[in-house]
Each structure stands twice: as C-alpha cells, then as structure tokens.
Coordinates of C-alpha atoms (C1' of nucleotides) in Angstrom, one line a residue:
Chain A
X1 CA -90.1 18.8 24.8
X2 CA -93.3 16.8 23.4
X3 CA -92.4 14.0 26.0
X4 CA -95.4 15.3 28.1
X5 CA -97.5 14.8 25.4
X6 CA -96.3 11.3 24.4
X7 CA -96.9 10.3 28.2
X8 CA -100.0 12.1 28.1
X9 CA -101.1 10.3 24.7
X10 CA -100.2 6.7 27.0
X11 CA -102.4 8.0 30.2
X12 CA -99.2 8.6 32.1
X13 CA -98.5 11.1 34.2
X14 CA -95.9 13.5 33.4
X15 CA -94.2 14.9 36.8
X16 CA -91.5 17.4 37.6
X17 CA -88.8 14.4 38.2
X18 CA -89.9 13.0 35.2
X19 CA -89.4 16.4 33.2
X20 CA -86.1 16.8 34.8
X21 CA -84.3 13.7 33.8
X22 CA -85.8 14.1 30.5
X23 CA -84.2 17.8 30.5
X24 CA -80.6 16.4 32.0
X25 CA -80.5 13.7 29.0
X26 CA -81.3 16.4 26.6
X27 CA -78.9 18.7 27.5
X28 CA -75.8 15.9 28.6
X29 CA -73.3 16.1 26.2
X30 CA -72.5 11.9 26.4
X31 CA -74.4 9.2 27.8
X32 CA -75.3 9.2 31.4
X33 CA -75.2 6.7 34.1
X34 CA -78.4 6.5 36.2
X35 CA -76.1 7.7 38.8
X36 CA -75.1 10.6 36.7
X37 CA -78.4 11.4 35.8
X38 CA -79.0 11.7 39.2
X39 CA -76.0 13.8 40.4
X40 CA -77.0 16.3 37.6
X41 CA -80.3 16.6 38.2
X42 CA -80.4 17.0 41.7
X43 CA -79.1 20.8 41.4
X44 CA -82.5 20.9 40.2
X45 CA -85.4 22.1 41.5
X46 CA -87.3 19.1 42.7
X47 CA -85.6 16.3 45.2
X48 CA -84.9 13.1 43.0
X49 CA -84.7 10.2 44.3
X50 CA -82.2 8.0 42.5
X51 CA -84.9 5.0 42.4
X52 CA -87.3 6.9 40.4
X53 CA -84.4 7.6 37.7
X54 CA -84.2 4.4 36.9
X55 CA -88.2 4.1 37.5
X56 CA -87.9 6.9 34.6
X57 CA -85.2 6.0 32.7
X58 CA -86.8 2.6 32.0
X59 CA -90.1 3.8 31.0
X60 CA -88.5 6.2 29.0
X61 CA -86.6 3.5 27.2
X62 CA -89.8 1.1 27.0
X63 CA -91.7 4.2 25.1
X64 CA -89.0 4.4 22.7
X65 CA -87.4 7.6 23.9
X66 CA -84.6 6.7 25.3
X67 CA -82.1 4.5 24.7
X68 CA -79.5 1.8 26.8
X69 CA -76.6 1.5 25.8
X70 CA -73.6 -1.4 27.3
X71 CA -69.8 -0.3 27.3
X72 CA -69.1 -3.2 28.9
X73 CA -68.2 -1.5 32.2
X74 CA -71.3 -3.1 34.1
X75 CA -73.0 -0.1 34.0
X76 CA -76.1 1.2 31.8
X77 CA -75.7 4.2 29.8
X78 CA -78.4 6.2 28.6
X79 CA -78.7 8.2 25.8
X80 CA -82.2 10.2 24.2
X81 CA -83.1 8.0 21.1
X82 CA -81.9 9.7 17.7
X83 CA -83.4 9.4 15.0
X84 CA -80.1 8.2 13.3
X85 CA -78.7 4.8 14.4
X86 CA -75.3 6.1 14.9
X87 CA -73.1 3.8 16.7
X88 CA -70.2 3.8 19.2
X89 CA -66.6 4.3 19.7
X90 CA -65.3 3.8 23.4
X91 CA -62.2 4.9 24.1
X92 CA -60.1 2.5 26.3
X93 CA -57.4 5.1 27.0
X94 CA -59.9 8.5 28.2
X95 CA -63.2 6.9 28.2
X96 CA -64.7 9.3 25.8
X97 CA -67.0 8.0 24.3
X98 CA -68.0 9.2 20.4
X99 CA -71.4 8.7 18.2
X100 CA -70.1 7.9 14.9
X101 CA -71.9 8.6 12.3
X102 CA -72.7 6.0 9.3
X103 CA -75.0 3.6 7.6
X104 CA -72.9 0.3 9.2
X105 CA -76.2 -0.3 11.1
X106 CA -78.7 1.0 8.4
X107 CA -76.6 -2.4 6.5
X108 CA -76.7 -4.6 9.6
X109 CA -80.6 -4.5 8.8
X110 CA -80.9 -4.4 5.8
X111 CA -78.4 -7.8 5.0
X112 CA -80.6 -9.2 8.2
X113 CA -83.8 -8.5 6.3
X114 CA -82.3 -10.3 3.3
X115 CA -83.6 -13.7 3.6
X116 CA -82.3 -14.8 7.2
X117 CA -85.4 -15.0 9.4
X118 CA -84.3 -12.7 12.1
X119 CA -86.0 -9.7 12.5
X120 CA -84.1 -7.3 14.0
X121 CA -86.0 -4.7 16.2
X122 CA -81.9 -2.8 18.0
X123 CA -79.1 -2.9 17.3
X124 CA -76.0 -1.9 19.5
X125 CA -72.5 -1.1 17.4
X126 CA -69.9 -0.8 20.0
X127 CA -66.1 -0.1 18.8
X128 CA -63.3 -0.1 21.7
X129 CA -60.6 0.9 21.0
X130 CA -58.1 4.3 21.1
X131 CA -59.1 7.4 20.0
X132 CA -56.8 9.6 18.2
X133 CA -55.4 11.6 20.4
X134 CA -54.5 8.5 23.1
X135 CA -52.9 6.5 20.5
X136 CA -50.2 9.2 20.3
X137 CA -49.1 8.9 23.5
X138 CA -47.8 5.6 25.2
X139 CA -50.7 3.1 25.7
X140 CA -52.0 2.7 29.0
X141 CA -51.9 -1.1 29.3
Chain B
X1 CA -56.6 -27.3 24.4
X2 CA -53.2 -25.5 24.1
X3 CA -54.7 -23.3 26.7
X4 CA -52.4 -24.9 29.7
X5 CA -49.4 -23.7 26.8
X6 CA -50.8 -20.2 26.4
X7 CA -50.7 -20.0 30.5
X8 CA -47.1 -21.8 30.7
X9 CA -46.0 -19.4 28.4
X10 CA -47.3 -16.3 30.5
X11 CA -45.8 -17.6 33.8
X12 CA -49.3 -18.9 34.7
X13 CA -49.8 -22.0 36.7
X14 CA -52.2 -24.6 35.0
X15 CA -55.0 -25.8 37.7
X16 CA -57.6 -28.4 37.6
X17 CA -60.1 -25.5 37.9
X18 CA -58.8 -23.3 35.0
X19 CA -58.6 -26.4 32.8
X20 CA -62.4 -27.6 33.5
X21 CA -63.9 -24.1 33.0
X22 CA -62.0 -24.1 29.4
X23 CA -63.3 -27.4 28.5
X24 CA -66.9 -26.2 29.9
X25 CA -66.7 -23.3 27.7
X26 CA -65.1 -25.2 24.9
X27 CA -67.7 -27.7 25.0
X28 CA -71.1 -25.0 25.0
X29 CA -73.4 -24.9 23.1
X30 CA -74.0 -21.1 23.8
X31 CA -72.9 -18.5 25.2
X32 CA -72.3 -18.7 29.1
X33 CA -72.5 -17.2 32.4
X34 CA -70.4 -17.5 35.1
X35 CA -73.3 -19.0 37.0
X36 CA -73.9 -21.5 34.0
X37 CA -69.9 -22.2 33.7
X38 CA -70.1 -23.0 37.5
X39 CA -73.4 -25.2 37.6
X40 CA -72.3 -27.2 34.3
X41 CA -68.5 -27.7 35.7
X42 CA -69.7 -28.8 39.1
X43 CA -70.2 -32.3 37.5
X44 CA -66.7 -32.8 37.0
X45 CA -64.1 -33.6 39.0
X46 CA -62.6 -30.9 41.1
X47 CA -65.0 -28.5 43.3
X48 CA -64.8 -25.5 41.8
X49 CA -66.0 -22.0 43.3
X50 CA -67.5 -19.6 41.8
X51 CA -65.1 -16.7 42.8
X52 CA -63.1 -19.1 40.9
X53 CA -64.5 -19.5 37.6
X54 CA -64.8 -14.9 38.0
X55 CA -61.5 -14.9 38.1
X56 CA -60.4 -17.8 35.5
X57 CA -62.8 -15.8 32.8
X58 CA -61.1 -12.9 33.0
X59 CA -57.8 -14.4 33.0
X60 CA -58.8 -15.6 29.5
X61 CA -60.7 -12.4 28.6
X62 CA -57.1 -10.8 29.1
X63 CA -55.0 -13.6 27.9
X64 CA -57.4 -12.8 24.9
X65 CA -58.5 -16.7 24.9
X66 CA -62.4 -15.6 25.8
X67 CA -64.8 -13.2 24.8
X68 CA -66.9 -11.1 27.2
X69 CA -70.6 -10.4 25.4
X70 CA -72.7 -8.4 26.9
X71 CA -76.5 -8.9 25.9
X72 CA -78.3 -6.2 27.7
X73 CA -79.7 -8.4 30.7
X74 CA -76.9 -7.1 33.1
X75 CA -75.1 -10.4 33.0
X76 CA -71.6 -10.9 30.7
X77 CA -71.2 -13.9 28.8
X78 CA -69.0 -16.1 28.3
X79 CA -67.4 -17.4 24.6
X80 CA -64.1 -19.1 23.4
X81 CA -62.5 -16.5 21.3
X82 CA -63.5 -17.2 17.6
X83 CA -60.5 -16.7 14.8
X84 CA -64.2 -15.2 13.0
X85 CA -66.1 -12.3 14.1
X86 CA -69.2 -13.4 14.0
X87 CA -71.8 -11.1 15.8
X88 CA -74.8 -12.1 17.8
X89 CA -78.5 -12.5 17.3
X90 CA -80.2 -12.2 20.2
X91 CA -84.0 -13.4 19.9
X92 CA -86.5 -11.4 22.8
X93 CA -89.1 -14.2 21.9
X94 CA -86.9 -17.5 22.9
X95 CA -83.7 -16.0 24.2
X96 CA -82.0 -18.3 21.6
X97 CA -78.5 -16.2 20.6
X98 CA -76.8 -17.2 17.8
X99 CA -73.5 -16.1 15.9
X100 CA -74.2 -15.1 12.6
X101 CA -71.0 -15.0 10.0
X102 CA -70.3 -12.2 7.8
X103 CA -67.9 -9.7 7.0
X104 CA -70.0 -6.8 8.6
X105 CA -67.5 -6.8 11.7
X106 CA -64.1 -6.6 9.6
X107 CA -66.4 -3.8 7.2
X108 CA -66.5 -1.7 10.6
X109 CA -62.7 -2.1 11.3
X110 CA -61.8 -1.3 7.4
X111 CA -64.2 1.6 7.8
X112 CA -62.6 2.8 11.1
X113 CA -59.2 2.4 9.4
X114 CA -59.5 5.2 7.2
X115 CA -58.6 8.0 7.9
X116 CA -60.8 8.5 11.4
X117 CA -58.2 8.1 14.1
X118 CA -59.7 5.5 15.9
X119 CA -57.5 2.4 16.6
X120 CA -60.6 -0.4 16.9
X121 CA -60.0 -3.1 18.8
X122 CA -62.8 -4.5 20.0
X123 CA -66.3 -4.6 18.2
X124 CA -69.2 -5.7 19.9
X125 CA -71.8 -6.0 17.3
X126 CA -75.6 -7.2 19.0
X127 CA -78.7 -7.7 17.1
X128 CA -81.6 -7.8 19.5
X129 CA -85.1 -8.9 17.8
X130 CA -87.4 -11.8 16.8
X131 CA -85.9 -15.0 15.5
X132 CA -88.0 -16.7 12.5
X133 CA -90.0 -18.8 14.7
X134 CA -90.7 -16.4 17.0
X135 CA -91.6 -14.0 14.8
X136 CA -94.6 -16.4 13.3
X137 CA -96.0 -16.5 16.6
X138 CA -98.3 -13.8 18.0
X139 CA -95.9 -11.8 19.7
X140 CA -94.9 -12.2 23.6
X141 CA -94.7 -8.4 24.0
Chain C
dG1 C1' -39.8 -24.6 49.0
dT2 C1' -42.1 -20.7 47.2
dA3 C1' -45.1 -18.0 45.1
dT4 C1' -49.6 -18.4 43.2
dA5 C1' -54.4 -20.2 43.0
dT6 C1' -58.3 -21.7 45.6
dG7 C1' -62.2 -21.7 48.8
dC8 C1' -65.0 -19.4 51.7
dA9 C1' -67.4 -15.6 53.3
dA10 C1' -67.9 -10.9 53.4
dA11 C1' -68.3 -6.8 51.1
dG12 C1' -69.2 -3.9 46.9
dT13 C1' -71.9 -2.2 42.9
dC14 C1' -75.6 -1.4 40.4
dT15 C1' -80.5 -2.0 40.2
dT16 C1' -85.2 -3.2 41.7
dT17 C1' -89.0 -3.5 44.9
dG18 C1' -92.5 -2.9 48.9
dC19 C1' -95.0 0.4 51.0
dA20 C1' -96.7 4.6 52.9
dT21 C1' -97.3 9.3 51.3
dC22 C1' -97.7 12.8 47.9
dG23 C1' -99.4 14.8 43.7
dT24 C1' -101.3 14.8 38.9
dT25 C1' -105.3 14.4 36.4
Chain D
dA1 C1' -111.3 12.0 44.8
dA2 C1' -108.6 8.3 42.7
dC3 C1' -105.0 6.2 41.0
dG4 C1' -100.4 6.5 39.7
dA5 C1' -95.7 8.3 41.0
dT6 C1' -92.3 9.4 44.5
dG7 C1' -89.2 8.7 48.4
dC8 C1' -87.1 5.9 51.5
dA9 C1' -85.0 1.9 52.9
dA10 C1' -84.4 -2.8 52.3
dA11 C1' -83.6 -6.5 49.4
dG12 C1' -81.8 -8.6 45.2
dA13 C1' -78.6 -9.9 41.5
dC14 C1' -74.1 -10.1 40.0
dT15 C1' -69.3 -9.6 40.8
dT16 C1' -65.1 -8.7 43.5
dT17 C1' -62.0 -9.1 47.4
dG18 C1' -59.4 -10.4 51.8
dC19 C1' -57.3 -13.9 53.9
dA20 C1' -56.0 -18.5 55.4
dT21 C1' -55.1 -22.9 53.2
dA22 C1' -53.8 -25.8 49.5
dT23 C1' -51.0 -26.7 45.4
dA24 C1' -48.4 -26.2 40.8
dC25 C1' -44.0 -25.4 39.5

DNA sequence: GTATATGCAAAGTCTTTGCATCGTT
DNA sequence: AACGATGCAAAGACTTTGCATATAC
C-alpha cells in the first residue's frame, strides 16, 4: 500500500482508520457503500467511526485514489481507482454489479478531444440492465 | 402532450398537477430537479406540493416518459425522455450540462449485444470536465 | 359514487459538520 | 508541542410516506 506515502508526499497524516478503509476497499470484491465500508471495517482493529469514512473516503477520492461511482440507488459507491477506465453493468434483477472491461470510455475521450471544446477530466459508463443468468428466469418486474 | 393519453391508457387519472410538471419539464431548458420543477411550476395555476411533483417524476420515470440523471451532486435530475440518446456533459467550472449527440450510447448497447449476456437497458453515460470557456479561464480548482 | 391523487407534516436515508479530545508528525 | 484527525451527536439535504381531504373518472 503506497497510500501512506502519497498522504505523506501531501503533508497528511496517515492514521490507522485511514489504513483500514484503504485496506477494506482493497480487498472488497465490488464497490462499497460508506455504510459498507464501515460494517467491514469495524471487525477491525481500531473503532471507526462512520463520519470519518466518509471524511476518508472523500479525501481519498479528491487525491485521485479512489473513485465514486452512482447506480442510481441514492447511494455512493466506492471503488479504488484502476488504472483502466472499465465501466459498469448493474444488474436490475441481483444487483451484481460487473466492471466490464473495454475501450468504450478510452473513445468517449478521445471523440470529446476531437474538436468539441469539452475537456473531459471522468467519465462514469453505467449499463442497467439483466445479467445473464437473471434473464433466464422470469423478470422481476 | 399525449402524456394525459399515455396515463388514460394505463388506468391513470390525469390531474392539473401531473399535467403542469410535464409541461415544466417539457418547457426546460436543462435538466431539472424536483426542487426546480416545484419552484418553476408554482407560477402556474394549481398549488402544487412538492411530495407531489416526487411522486409525478417517477410516475413518468416508470411510465418510461422521463429520464432520471444522476450527476454526481446527490440530487437526480429531471429530463423528458429523448427518442436520441444523447449523453451529458457536465462542466465543474459553470455547471452548464449539455446533451451531446452521437452514436456512442447505441455503440455500447451493439457492443453489449454480442455475445456477453447482458440485456442493457438503461445507459447512463456522464462526462464530468471543463466546458470550452471554462477551460480558457485559470481554473476554479 | 368510488377509487385514486393531493396536501401536509412527519419520518427516513444518506451525508456533513461543530467541537472537544486524541494522536501523528 | 502543535496541528490535524477522530468520535460523537446534532444538523442538513433530499426524498418518501401516512393519513385525511379533495377530485378525476
């Protein structure tokens, strides 16, 4: 984890809640709610208090290492930035949500960049829909 | 409007309320909020509540008449569905969002149709960054 | 006339903030 | 030792809901 260091490099402290919801977003396997984060990290060594995951979960995301991501369902999701701008497919039926691989957003920029004026600096690629294996069985609405 | 039509056809009674927020979204400019649907339809004739005009937007989000965007500042917004899916520019300088045509949204739905198991059916496709007169000016972060 | 929609106010979620205390540097 | 970070609780922003009344059909 070379988050300490990038804090370090910015004259912030690193702290042992800090390190842990860095750790929980590392290991999740899909984005985390704040609340999430929380509920995870709170088998953890230090007490967490669920303000200062969002306190660290936005300065996270204002350095660049993490990332927000909407599914529409009111809440923020939050994901460790990748180096890859893969995007998302929510599924309506299980709520998995999958990173899809690609180059759609590597084109978003690139036909952006092409003369329109608009500098793009994010952008979020969310697909609902049904995932395989729910669009075999009867649809739930 | 063949809104009222749409609602008649569905069993749904036509109000005064319903028909003014249609014609307030119908008539914007931009993208709105409930809060901005209320404040502008409060000129017209009927009061009109804002538990209301919550509950008339997502009548038409499910009727499939209007759009729910979300732009990342914990608020949803409000749209007339578009037969085009344009996707959003949203500028971090002025705020400005505009819809910006193009095939990239149908490219993602061809893409999707191949052969990956995922039945799309909504894409939510927002470009956050600096518009071109925004990006001339030293910039406000 | 009847079932549905509205208004109002209260409650619910998710998130942020103020302030005293604690802890990293 | 000093300043930034945490915990706690309260407040804030946005949205939903319960219920009596009004109203579209």
């Amino acid at each position: 984890m070379d988050v300490a260091q990038r804090l370090r490099e910015q004259g912030i402290r690193m702290t042992p809640q800090r390190r842990v919801v860095c750790d929980t977003l590392a290991r999740a396997d899909r984005h985390l709610t704040a609340e999430e984060v929380h509920a995870r990290a709170s088998g953890d060594t230090p007490e967490l208090n669920l303000a200062s995951v969002y306190r660290t979960l936005a300065l996270l995301g204002e350095l660049g290492l993490a990332r927000q991501v909407h599914f529409g369902d009111g809440r923020s999701h939050w994901e460790l930035a990748h180096p890859d701008d893969a995007f998302h497919l929510v599924c309506r039926g299980c709520g998995e949500v999958t990173h899809h691989a690609g180059d759609l957003v590597d084109r978003v920029r690139d036909h952006l960049a092409r003369g329109h004026g608009f500098t793009p600096e994010g952008v979020d690629l969310v697909v609902r829909g049904l995932c395989r294996d729910c669009a075999k069985r009867p649809s739930p609405s």
